[in-house]
Short mmCIF file of C-alpha atoms and ligand atoms in Angstrom, two decimals:
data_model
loop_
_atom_site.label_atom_id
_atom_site.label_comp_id
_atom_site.label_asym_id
_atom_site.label_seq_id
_atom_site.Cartn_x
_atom_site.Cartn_y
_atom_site.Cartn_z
CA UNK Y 130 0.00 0.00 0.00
CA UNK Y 131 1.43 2.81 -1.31
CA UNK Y 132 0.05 5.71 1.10
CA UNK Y 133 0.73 3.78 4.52
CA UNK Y 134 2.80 6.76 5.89
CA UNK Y 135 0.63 10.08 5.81
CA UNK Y 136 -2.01 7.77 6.76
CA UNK Y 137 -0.60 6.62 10.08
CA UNK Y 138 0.62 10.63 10.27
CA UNK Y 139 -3.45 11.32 10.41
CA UNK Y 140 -4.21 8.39 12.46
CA UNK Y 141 -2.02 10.14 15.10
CA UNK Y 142 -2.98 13.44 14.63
CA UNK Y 143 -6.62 12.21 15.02
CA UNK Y 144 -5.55 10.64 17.95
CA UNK Y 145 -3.49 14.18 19.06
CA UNK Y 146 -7.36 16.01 18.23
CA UNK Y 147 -9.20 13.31 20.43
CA UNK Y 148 -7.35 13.53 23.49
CA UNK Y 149 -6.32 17.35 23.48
CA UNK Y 150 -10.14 18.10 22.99
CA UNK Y 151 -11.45 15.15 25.43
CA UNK Y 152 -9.00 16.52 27.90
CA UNK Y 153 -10.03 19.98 27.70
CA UNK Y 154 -13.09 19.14 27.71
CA UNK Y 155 -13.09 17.17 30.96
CA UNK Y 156 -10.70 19.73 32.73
CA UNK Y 157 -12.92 22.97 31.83
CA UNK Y 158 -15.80 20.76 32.99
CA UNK Y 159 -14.55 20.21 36.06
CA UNK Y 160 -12.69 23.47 36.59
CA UNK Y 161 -15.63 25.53 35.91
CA UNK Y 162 -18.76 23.42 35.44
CA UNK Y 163 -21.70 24.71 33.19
CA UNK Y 164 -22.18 28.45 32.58
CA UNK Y 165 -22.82 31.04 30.37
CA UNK Y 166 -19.34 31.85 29.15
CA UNK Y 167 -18.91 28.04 28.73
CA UNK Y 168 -21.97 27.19 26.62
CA UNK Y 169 -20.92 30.42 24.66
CA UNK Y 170 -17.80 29.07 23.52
CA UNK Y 171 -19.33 25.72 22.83
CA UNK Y 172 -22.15 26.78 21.17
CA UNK Y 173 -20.60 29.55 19.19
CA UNK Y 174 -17.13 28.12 18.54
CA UNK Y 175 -16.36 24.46 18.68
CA UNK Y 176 -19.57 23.06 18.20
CA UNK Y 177 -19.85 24.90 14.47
CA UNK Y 178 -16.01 24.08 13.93
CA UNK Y 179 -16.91 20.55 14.69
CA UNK Y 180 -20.24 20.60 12.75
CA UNK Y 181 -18.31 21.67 9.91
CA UNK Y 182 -16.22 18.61 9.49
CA UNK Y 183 -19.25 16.24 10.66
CA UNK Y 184 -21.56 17.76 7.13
CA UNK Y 185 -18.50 17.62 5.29
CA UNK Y 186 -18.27 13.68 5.57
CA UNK Y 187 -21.98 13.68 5.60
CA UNK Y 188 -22.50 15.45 2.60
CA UNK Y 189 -20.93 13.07 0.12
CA UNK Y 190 -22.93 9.99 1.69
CA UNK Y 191 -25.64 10.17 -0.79
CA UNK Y 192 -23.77 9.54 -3.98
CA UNK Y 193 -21.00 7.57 -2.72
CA UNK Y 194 -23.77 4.87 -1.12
CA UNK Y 195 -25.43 5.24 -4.90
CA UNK Y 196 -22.24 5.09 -6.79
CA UNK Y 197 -20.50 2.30 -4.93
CA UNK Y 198 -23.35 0.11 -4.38
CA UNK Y 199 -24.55 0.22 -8.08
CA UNK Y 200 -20.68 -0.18 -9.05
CA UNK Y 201 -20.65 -3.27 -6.82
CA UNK Y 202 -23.25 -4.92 -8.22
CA UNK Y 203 -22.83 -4.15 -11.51
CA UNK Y 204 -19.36 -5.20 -11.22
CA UNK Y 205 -20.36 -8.40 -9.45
CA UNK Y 206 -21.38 -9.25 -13.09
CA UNK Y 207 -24.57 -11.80 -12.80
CA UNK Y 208 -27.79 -12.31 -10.32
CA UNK Y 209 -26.31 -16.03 -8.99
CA UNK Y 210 -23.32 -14.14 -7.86
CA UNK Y 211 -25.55 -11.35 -6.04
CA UNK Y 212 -27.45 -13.51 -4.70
CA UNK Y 213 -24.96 -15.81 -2.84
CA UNK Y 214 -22.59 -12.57 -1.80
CA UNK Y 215 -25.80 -11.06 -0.44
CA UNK Y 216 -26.84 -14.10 1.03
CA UNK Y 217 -23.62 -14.64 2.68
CA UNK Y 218 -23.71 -10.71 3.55
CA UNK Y 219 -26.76 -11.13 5.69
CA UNK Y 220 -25.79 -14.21 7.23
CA UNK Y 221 -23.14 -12.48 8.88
CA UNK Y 222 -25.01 -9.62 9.45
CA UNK Y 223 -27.46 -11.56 11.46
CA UNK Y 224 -24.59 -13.57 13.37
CA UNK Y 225 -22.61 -10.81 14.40
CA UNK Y 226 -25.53 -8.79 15.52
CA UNK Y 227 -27.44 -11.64 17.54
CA UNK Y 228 -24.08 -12.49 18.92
CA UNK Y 229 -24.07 -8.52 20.49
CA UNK Y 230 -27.08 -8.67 21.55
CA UNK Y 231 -26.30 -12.21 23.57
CA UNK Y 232 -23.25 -10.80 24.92
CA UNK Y 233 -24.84 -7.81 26.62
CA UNK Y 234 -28.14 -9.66 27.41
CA UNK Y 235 -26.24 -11.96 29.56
CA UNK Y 236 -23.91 -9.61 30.78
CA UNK Y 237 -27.38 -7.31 32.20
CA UNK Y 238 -28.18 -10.88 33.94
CA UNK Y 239 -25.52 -11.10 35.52
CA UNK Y 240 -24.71 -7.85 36.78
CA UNK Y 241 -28.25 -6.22 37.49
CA UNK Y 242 -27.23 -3.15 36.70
CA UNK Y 243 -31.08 -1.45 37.00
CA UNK Y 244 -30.63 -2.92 41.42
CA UNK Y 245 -27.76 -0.39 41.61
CA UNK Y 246 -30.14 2.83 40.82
CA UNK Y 247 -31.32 4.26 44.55
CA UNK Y 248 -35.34 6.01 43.91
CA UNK Y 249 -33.68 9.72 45.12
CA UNK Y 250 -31.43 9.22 41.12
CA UNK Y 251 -34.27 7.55 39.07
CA UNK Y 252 -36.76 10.15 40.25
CA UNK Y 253 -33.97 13.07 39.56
CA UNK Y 254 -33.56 11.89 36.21
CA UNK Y 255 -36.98 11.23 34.94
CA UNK Y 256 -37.46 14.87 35.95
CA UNK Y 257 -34.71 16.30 34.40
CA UNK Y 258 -34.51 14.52 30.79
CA UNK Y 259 -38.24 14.36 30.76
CA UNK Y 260 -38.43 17.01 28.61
CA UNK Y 261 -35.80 15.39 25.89
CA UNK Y 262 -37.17 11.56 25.98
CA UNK Y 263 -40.51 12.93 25.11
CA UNK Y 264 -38.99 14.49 22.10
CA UNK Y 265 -37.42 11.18 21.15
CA UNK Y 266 -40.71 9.30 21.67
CA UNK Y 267 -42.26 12.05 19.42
CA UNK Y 268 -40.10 10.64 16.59
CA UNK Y 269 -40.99 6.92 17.28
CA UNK Y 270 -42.16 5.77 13.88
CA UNK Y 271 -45.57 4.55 14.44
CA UNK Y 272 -45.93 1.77 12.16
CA UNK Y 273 -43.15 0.04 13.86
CA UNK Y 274 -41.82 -2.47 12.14
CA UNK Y 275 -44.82 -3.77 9.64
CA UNK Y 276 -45.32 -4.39 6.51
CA UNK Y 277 -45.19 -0.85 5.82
CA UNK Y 278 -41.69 -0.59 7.05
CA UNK Y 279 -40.35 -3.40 4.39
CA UNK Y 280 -42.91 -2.06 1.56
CA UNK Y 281 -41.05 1.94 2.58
CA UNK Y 282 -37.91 -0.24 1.68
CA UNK Y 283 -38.55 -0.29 -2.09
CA UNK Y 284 -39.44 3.56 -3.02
CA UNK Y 285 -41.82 5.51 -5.01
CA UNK Y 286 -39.19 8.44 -5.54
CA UNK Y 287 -35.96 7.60 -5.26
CA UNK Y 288 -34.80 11.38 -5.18
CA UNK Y 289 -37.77 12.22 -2.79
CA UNK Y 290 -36.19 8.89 -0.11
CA UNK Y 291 -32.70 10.23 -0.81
CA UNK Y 292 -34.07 13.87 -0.62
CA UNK Y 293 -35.20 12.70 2.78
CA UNK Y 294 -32.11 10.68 4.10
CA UNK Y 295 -34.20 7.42 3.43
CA UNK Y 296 -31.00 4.81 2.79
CA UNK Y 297 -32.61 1.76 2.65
CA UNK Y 298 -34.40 2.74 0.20
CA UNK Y 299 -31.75 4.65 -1.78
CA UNK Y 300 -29.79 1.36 -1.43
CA UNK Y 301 -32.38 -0.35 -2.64
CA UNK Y 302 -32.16 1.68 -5.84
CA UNK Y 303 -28.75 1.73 -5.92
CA UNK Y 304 -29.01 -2.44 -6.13
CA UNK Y 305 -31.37 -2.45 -8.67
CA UNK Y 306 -29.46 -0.08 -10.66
CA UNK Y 307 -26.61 -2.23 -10.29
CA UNK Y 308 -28.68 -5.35 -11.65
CA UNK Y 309 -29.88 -3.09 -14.41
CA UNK Y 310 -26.91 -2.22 -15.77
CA UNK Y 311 -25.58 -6.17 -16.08
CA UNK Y 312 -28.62 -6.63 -18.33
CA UNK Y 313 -28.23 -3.76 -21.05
CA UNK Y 314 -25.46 -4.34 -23.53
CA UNK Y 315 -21.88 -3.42 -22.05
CA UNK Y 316 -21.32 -0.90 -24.94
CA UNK Y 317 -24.50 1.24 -23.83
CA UNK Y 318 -23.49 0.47 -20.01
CA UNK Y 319 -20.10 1.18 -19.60
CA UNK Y 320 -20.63 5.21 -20.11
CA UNK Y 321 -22.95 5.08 -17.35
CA UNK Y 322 -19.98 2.94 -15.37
CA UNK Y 323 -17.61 5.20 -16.13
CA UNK Y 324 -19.43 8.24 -14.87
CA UNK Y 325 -20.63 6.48 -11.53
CA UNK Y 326 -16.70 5.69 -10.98
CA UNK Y 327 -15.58 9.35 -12.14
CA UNK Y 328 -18.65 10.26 -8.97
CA UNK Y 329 -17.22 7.83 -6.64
CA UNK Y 330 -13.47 9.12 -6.91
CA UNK Y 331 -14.90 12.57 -6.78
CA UNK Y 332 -16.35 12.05 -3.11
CA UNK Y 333 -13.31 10.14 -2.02
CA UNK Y 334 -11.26 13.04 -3.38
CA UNK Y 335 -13.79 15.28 -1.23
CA UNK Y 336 -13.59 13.06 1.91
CA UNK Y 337 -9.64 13.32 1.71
CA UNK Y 338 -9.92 17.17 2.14
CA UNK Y 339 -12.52 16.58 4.89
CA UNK Y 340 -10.05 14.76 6.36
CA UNK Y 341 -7.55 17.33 6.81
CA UNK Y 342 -9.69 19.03 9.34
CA UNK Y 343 -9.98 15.50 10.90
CA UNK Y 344 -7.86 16.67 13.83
CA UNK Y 345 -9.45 20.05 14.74
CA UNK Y 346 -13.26 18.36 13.88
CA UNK Y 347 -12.71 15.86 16.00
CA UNK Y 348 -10.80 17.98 18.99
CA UNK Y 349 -13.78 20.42 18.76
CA UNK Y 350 -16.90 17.86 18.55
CA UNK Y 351 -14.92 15.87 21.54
CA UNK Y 352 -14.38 18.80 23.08
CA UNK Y 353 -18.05 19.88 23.20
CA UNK Y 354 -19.02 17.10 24.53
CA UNK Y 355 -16.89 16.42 27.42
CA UNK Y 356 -17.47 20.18 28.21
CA UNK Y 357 -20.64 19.51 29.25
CA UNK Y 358 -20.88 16.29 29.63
CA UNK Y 359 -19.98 16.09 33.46
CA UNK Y 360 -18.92 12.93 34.64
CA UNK Y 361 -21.62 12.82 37.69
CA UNK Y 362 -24.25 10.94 35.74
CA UNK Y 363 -21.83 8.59 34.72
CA UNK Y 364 -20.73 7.36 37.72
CA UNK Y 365 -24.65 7.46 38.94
CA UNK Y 366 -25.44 5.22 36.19
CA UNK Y 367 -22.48 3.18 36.44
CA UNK Y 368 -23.52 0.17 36.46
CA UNK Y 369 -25.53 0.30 33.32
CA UNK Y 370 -22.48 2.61 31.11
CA UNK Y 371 -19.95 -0.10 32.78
CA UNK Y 372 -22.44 -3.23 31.31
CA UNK Y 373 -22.90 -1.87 28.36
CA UNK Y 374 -19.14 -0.64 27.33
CA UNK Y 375 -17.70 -4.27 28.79
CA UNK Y 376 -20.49 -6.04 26.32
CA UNK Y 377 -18.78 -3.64 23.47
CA UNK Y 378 -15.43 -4.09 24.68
CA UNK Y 379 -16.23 -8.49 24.86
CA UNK Y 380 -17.84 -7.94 21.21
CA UNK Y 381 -14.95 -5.31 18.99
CA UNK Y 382 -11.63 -6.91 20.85
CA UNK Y 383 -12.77 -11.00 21.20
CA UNK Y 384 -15.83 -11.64 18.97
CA UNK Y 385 -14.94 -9.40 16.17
CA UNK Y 386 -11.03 -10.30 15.95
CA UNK Y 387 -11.57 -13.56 16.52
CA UNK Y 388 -13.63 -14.04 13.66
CA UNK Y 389 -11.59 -12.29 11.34
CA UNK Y 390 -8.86 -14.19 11.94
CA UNK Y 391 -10.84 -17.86 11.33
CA UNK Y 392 -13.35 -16.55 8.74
CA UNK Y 393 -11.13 -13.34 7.02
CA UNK Y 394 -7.28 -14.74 7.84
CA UNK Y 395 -6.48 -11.23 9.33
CA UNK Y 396 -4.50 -11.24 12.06
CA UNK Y 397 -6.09 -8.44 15.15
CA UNK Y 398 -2.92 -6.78 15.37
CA UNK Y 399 -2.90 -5.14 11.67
CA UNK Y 400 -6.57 -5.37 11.61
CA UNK Y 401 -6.80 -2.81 14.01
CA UNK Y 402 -3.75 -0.90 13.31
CA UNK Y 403 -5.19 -0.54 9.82
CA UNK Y 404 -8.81 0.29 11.65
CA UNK Y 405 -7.75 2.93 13.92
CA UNK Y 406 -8.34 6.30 11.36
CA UNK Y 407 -11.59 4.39 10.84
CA UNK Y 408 -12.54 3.73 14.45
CA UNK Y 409 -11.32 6.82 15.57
CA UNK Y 410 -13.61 8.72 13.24
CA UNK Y 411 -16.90 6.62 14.42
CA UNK Y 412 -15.74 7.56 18.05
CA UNK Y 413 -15.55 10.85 17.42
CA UNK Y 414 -18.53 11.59 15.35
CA UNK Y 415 -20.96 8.62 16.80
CA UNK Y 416 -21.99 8.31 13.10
CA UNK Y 417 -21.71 5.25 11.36
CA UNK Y 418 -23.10 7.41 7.77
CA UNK Y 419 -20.29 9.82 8.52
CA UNK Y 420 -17.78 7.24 9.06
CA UNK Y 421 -18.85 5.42 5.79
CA UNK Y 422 -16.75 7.40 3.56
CA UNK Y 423 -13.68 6.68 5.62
CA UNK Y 424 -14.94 2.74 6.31
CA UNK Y 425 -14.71 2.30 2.65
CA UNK Y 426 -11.81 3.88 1.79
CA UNK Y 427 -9.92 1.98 4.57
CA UNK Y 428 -11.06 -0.97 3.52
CA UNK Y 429 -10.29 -0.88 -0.47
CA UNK Y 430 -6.97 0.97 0.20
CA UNK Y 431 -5.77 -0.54 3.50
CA UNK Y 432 -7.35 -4.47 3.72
CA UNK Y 433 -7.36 -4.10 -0.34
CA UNK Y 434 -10.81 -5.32 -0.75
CA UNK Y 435 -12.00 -4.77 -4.31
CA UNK Y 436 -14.59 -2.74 -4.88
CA UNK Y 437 -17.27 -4.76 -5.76
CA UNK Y 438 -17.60 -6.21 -2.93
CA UNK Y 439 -16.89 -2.77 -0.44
CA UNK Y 440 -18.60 -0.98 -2.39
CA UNK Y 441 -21.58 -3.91 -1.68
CA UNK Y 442 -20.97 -4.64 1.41
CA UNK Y 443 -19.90 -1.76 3.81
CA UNK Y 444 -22.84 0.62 2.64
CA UNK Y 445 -25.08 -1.74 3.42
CA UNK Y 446 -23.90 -2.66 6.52
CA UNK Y 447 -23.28 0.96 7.76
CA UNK Y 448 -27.23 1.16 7.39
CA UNK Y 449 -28.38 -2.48 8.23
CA UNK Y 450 -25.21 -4.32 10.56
CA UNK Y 451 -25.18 -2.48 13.96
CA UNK Y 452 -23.60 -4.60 16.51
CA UNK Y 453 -23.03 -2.07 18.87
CA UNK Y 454 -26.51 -0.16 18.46
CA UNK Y 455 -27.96 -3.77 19.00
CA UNK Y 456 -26.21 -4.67 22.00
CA UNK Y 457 -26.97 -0.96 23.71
CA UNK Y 458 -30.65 -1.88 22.52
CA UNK Y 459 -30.51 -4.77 24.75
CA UNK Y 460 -28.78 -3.78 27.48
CA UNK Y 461 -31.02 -0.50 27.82
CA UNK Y 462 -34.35 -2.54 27.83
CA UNK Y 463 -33.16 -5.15 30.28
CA UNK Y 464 -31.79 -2.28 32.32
CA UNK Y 465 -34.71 -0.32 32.52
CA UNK Y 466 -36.83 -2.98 32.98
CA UNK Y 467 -35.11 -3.92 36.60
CA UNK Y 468 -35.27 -0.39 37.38
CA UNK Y 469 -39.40 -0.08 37.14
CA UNK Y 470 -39.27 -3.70 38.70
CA UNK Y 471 -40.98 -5.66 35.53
CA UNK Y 472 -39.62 -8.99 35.26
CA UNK Y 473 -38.51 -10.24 31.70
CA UNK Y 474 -38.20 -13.96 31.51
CA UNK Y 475 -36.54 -15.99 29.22
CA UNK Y 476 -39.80 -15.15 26.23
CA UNK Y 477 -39.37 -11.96 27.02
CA UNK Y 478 -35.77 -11.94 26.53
CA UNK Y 479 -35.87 -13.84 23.12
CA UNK Y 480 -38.55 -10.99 21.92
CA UNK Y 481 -35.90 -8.39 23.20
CA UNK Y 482 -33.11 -9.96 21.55
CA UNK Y 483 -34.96 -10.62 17.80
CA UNK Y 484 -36.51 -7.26 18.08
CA UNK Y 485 -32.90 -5.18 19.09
CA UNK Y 486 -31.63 -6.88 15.70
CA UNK Y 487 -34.43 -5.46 14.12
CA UNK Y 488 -33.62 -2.31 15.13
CA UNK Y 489 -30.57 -1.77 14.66
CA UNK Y 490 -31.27 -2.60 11.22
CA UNK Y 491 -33.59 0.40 10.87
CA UNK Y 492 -32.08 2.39 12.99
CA UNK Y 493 -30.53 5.96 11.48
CA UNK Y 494 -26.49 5.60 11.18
CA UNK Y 495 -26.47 9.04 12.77
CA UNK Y 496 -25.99 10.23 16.59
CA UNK Y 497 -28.66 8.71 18.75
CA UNK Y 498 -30.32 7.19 15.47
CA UNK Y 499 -31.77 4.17 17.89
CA UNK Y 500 -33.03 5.96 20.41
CA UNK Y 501 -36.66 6.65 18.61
CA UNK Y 502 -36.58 2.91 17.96
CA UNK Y 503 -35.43 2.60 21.43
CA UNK Y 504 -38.75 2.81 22.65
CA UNK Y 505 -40.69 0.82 20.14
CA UNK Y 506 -39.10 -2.36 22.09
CA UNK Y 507 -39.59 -1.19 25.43
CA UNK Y 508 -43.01 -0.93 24.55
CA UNK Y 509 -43.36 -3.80 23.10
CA UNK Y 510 -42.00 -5.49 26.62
CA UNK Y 511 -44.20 -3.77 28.50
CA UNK Y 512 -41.20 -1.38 30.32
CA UNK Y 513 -42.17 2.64 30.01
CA UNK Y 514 -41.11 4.41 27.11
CA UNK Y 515 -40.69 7.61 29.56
CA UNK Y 516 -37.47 5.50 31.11
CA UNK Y 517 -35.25 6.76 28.16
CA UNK Y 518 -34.82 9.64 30.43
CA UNK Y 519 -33.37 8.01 32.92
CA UNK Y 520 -30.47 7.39 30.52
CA UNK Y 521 -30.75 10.30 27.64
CA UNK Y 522 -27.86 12.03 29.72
CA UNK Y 523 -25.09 9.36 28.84
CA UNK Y 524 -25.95 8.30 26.01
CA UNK Y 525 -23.74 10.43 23.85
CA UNK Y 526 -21.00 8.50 25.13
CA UNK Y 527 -22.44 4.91 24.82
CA UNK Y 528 -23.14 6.48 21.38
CA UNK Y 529 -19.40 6.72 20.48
CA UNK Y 530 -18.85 3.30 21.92
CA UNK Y 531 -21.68 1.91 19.92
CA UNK Y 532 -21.00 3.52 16.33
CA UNK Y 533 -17.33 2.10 16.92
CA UNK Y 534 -18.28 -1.08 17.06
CA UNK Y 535 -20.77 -0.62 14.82
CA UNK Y 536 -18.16 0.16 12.04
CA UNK Y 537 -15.87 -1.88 13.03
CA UNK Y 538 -18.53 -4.97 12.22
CA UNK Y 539 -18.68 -3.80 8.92
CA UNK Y 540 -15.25 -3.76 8.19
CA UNK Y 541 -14.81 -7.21 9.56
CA UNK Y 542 -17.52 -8.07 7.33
CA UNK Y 543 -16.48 -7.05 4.20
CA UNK Y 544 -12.95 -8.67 5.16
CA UNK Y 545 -15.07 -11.90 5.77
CA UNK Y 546 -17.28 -11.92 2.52
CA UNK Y 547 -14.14 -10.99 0.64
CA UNK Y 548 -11.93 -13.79 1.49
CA UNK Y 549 -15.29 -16.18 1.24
CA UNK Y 550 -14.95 -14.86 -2.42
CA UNK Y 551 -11.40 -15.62 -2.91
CA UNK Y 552 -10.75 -11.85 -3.40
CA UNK Y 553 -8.82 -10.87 -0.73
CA UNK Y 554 -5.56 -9.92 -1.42
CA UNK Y 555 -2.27 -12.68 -0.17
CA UNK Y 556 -1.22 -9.83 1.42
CA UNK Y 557 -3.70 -9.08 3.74
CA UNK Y 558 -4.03 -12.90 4.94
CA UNK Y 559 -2.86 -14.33 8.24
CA UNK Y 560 -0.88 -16.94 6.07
CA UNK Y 561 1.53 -14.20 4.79
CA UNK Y 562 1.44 -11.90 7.27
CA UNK Y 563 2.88 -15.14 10.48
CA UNK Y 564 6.33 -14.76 11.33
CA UNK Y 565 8.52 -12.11 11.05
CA UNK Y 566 7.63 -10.47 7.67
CA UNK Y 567 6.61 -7.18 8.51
CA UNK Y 568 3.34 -6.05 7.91
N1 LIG V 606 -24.96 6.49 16.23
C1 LIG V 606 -25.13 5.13 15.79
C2 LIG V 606 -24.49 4.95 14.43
O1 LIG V 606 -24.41 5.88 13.68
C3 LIG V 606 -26.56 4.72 15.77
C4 LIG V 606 -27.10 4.64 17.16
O2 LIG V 606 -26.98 3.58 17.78
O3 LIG V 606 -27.64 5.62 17.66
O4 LIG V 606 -24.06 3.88 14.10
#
């Protein structure tokens, strides 16, 4: 890989940006808690700064989900091949996520985090975030997840679903593009090829200067967020933040690794020293749709995977394969369940555990894109939807846990489907990387 260098030069400046503006942050927090001249700053200076850099990745989402996914298919040639890469896709989707959502489910049995919450906090809480959880239940979708939510999937408009952020159903337009363009004659649809490639290297190109502000986004965003974070309602709610970030911590450094190395042939070490711009990013911006431009490009130029199959797989997953939104899911509804005393039994637990995949499969790859759904299976189990106040104020930072992992699964999927297909390169595989050749 020719670029390895500058690349690990941004890694650590990223790095440099996280912990200059997390420790800022935390010290101005603590030095002079919330006030005017505070929020000022924040609001006025390195919440824009950081806002700035978050748009910039977001803005070239739209076309580089169309471009790459309709390059992917289209270069996957035929429907037999589609069909068993997707297949295989979804399979691991599905394993990955139910395996989160087991991890923390058990986890949330066996520490009880919702005992550890005295009345004097819970009724504190529900007072204070009140306000904010009812917003989030306002933008509960109603129809759940119906038949209307899988019929939304295939869209009337597809510039009126990308128009409104709709990706599953811009991805579903982007596939059938894709399948299209196998099916006309290659003379009339390699113009249209060319021009969706010349689109997709013209949002890379975009996301590389984006990335040059990487450092100062990411200081400011972290920065605004520690600032007024305050670390009090973390330690209140210990027991649930410490459940839920050991479940992420069991599923990105043992599940994930370990299954790249049997199913992809990656070794941990270089896949996460080749991850790190990547999962920095999600940390920092708790967006998996912002990260996407960065997932991709990390894996094509760093794991080379070849396009048609990143292009396929890591758009899809950045909407659909949430490991770490599905795993929060759980823990959150288990949690809040012991708090208002309901008890969830094994039935329960299985409905919890199908319907946190589910989310996170619908859920919005932006910050807090699960909470909405959130309450759709806390509902469903019978626990108040109102209890999402009780843990609105930390959930920024279980956010940047989650959309890590969340990421993170993608990657490991696309290095998993790749080597499936044979197409990932010697270089990249455990076999060549043992010993002591160098990486
Ligand atoms: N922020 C998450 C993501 O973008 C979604 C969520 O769990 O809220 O992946």
């Amino acid at each position: 890989m020719p670029k390895s260098g500058s690349d690990h030069r941004l890694a650590r400046r990223i790095l440099a940006g996280l912990l200059a503006g997390g420790v800022g942050g935390t010290a101005v927090n603590f030095l002079w808690g919330s006030g005017p001249g505070l929020d000022n700053f924040i609001r006025y200076v390195t919440e824009p700064l950081g806002q700035v850099f978050l748009r910039l990745m977001i803005m070239v989402v739209l076309p580089l989900v169309f471009c790459s996914i309709a390059l992917g298919v289209a270069g996957l040639g035929d429907l037999r091949k589609l069909g068993r890469i997707g297949l295989k896709t979804m399979a691991f989707f599905l394993l990955v996520t139910t395996l989160a959502v087991g991890i923390g489910l058990v986890l949330v049995n066996l520490v009880q985090p919702g005992q550890g919450l005295s009345e004097a906090v819970k009724s504190k809480l529900l007072e204070l975030y009140k306000g904010e959880a009812e917003k989030k239940l306002g933008q509960t979708p109603t129809e759940g997840l119906g038949i209307q939510f899988f019929l939304n999937i295939v869209p009337r408009n597809p510039l009126a679903a990308a128009v409104q952020g709709d990706m599953l159903a811009v991805i579903f337009f982007a596939l059938i593009c894709g399948v299209g363009l196998t099916m006309i004659p290659p003379g009339r649809a390699a113009p249209v090829i060319a021009c969706l490639e010349g689109v997709g290297d013209l949002m890379v190109a975009i996301i590389g200067l984006a990335m040059r502000l990487a450092p100062v986004g990411v200081a400011c965003l972290i920065f605004s967020v520690t600032a007024r974070f305050g670390f009090e309602l973390v330690l209140k709610l210990g027991f649930f933040v410490g459940t839920a970030v050991v479940g992420m911590a069991i599923h990105l450094f043992v599940v994930l690794p370990l299954l790249v190395a049997w199913l992809g042939g990656v070794r941990p070490g270089p896949f996460f020293a080749k991850a790190q711009t990547m999962m920095l990013t999600a940390f920092t911006t708790s967006s998996s749709s912002a990260t996407l431009p960065t997932t991709l490009t990390t894996a094509e130029q760093e794991f080379g995977i070849p396009r048609e199959i990143s292009g396929f797989v890591i758009p899809l997953g950045a909407t659909m394969n949430m490991n770490g939104t599905a795993l929060f899911e759980g823990v959150a509804v288990l949690f809040l369940a012991q708090v208002f005393g309901i008890p969830l039994g094994l039935g329960a637990q299985l409905v919890v555990t199908a319907m946190s995949v589910l989310m996170a499969v619908g859920a919005a790859g932006v910050p807090g894109g699960s909470i909405p759904l959130l309450a759709l299976v806390l509902t469903t189990v019978g626990v108040p939807g109102e209890g999402i106040a009780l843990i609105i104020g930390v959930d920024r930072l279980l956010d940047m846990c989650r959309t890590t992992l969340n990421v993170t699964g993608d990657l490991a999927a696309a290095i998993v489907i790749a080597r499936s297909e044979g197409l990932l390169p010697p270089a990249h595989r455990l076999e060549t990387t043992q010993g002591a050749l160098p990486e």
